[in-house]
PDB file of C-alpha atoms in Angstrom:
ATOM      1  CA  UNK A  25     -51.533-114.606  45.554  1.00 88.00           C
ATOM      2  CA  UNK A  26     -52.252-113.565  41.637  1.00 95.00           C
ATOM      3  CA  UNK A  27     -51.316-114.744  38.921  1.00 97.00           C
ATOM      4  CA  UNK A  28     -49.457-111.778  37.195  1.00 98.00           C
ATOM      5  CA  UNK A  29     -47.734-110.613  33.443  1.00 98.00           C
ATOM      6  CA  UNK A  30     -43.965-108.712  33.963  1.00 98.00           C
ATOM      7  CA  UNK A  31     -42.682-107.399  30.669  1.00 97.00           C
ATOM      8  CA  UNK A  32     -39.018-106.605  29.659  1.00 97.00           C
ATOM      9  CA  UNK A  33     -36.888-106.309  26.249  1.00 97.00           C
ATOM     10  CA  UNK A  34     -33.182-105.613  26.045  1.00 98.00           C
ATOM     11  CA  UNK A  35     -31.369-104.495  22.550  1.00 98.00           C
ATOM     12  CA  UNK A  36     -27.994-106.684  22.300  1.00 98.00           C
ATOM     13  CA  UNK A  37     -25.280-104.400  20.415  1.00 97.00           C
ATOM     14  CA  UNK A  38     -24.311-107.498  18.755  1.00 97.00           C
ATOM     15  CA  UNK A  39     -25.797-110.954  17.247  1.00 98.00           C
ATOM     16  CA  UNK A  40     -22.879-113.306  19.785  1.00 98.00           C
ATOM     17  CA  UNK A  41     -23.880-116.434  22.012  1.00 98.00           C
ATOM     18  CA  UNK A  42     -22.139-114.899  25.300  1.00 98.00           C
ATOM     19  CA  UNK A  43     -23.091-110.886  24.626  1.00 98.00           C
ATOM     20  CA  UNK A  44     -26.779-112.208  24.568  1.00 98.00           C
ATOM     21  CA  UNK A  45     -26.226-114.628  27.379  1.00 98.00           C
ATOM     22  CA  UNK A  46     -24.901-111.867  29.549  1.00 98.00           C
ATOM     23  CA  UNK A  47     -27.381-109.897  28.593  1.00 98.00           C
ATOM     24  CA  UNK A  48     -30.343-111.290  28.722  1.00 98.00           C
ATOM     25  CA  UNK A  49     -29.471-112.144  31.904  1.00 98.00           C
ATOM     26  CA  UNK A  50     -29.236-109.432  33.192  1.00 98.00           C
ATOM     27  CA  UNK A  51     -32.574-108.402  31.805  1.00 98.00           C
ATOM     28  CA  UNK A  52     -34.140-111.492  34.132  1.00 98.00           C
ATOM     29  CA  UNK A  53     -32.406-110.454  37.412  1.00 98.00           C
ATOM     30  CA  UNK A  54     -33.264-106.694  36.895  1.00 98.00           C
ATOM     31  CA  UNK A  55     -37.331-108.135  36.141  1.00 98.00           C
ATOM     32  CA  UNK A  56     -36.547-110.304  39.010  1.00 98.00           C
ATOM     33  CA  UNK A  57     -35.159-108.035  42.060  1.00 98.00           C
ATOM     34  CA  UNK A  58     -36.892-105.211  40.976  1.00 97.00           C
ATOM     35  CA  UNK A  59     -40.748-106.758  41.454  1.00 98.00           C
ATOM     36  CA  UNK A  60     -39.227-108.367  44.263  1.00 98.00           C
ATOM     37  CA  UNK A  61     -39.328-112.047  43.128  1.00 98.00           C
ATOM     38  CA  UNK A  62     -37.472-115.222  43.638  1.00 97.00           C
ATOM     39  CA  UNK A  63     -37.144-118.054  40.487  1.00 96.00           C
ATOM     40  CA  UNK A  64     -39.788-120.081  42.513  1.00 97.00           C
ATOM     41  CA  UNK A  65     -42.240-116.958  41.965  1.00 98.00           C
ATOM     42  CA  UNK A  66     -41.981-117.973  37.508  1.00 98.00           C
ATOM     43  CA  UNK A  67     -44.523-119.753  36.330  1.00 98.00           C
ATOM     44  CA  UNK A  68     -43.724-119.346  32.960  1.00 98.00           C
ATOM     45  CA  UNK A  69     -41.456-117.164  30.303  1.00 98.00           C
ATOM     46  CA  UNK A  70     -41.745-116.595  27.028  1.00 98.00           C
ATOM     47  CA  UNK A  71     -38.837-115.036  25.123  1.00 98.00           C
ATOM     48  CA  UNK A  72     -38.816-113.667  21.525  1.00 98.00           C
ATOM     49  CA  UNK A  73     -35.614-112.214  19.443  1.00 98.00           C
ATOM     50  CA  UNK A  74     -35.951-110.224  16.295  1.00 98.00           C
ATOM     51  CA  UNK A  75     -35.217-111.948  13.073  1.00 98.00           C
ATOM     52  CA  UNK A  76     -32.058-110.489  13.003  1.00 98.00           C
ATOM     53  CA  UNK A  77     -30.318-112.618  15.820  1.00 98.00           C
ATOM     54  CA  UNK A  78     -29.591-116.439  15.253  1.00 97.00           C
ATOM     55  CA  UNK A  79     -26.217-117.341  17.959  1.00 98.00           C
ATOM     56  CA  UNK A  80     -28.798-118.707  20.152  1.00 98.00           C
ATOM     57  CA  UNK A  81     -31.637-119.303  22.556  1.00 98.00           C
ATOM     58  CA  UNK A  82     -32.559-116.823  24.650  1.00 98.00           C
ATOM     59  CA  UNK A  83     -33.805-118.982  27.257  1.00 98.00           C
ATOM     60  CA  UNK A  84     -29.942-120.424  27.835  1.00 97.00           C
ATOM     61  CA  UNK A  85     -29.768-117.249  29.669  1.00 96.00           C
ATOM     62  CA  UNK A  86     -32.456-118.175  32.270  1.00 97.00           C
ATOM     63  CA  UNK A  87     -31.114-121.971  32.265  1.00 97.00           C
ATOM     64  CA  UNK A  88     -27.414-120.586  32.897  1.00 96.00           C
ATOM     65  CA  UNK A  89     -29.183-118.553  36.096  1.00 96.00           C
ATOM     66  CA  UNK A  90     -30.219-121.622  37.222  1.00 96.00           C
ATOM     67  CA  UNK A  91     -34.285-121.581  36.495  1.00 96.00           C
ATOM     68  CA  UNK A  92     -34.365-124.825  35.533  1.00 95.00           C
ATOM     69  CA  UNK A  93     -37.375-125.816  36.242  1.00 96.00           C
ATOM     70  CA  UNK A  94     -39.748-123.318  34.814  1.00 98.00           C
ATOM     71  CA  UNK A  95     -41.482-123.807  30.967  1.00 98.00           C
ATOM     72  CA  UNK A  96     -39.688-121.634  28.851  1.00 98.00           C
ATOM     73  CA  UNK A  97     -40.312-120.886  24.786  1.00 98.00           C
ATOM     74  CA  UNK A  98     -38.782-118.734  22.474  1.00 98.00           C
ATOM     75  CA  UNK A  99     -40.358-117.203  19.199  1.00 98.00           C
ATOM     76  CA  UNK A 100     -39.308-115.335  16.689  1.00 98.00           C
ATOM     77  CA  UNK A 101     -40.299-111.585  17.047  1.00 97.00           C
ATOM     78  CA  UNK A 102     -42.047-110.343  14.123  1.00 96.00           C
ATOM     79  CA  UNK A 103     -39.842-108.758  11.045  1.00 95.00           C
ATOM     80  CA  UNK A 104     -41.579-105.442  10.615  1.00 95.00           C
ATOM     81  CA  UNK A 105     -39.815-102.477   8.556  1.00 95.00           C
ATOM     82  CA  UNK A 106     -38.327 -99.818  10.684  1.00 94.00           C
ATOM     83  CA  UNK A 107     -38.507-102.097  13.800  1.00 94.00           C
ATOM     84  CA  UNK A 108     -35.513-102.086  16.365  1.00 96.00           C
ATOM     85  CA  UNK A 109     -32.999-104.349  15.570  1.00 97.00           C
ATOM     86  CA  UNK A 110     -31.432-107.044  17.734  1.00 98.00           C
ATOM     87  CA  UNK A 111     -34.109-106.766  20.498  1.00 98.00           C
ATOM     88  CA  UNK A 112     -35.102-109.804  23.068  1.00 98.00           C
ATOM     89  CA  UNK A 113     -38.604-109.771  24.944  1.00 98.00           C
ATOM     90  CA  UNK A 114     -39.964-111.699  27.735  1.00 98.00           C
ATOM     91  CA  UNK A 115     -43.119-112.248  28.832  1.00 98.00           C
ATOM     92  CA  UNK A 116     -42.707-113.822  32.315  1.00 98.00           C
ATOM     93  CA  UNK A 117     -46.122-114.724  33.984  1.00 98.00           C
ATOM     94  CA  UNK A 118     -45.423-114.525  37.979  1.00 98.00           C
ATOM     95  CA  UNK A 119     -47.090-115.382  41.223  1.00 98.00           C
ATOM     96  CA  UNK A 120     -46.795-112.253  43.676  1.00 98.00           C
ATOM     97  CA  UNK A 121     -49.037-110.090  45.804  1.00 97.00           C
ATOM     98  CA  UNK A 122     -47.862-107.465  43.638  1.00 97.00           C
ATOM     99  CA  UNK A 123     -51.116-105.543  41.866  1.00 97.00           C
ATOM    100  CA  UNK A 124     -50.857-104.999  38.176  1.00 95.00           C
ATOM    101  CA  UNK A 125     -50.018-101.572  38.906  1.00 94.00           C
ATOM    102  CA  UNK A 126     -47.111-102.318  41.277  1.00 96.00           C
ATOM    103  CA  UNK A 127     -45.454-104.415  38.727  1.00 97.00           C
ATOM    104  CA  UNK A 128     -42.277-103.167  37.206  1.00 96.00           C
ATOM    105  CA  UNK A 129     -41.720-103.918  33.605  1.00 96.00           C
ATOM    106  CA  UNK A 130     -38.119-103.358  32.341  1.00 96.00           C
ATOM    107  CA  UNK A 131     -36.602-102.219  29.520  1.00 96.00           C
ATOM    108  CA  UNK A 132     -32.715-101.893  29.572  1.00 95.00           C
ATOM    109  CA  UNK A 133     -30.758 -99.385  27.455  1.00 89.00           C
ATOM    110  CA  UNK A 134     -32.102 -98.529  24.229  1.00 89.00           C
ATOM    111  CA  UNK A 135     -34.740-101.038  24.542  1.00 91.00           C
ATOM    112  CA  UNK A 136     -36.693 -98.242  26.832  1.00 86.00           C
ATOM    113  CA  UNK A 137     -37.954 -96.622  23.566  1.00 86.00           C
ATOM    114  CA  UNK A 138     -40.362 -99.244  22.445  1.00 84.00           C
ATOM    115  CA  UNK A 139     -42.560 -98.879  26.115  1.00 76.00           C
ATOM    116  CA  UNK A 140     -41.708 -95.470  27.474  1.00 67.00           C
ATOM    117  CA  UNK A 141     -45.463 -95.584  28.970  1.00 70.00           C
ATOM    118  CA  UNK A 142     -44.667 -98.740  30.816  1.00 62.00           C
ATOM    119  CA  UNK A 143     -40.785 -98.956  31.277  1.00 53.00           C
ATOM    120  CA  UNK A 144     -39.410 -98.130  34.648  1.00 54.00           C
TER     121      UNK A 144
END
């Protein structure tokens, strides 16, 4: 089994604790089923939010899924001019027999614009 790097973002339409709960989410199931993985798979997930969004962590949206027991962080996404606004990232680092090609990185809604030569 390898040790393996899944990327995602989502773009919330607004800066609220439950829209980016639901949300985000949704962005971890969808990196989840669609690479074929189970919560037991994480090893670890890193989150970052643009500088634009401050109602709350996004790792309460993994802890409200129940991964509990996995290290998350969250950063602050860098504040660069012209960037996409209200955008989370994770970084999840996996264990899977999945090859680096076979892994599928999401980005939901608008968020597919800022990886179209990765997002599927």
């Amino acid at each position: 089994m390898a040790v393996r790097a899944v990327r995602g973002a989502v773009q919330l339409e607004r800066d609220d604790a439950q829209h980016m709960q639901e949300q985000v989410g949704e962005l971890l199931t969808a990196v989840l089923e669609r690479n074929g993985l189970l919560p037991d798979d994480l090893i670890s997930v890193w989150f970052t939010a643009t500088p634009d969004l401050h109602s709350d962590f996004p790792a309460a949206a993994a802890r409200a899924l129940g991964i509990t027991d996995v290290p998350l962080i969250c950063a602050q996404e860098l504040d660069i001019n012209g960037a996409m606004e209200r955008v989370v990232r994770v970084l999840a680092h996996v264990e899977t027999d999945l090859s680096k090609a076979g892994i599928a990185h999401v980005y939901l809604g608008a968020a597919g614009a800022l990886r179209k030569d990765i997002a599927q």
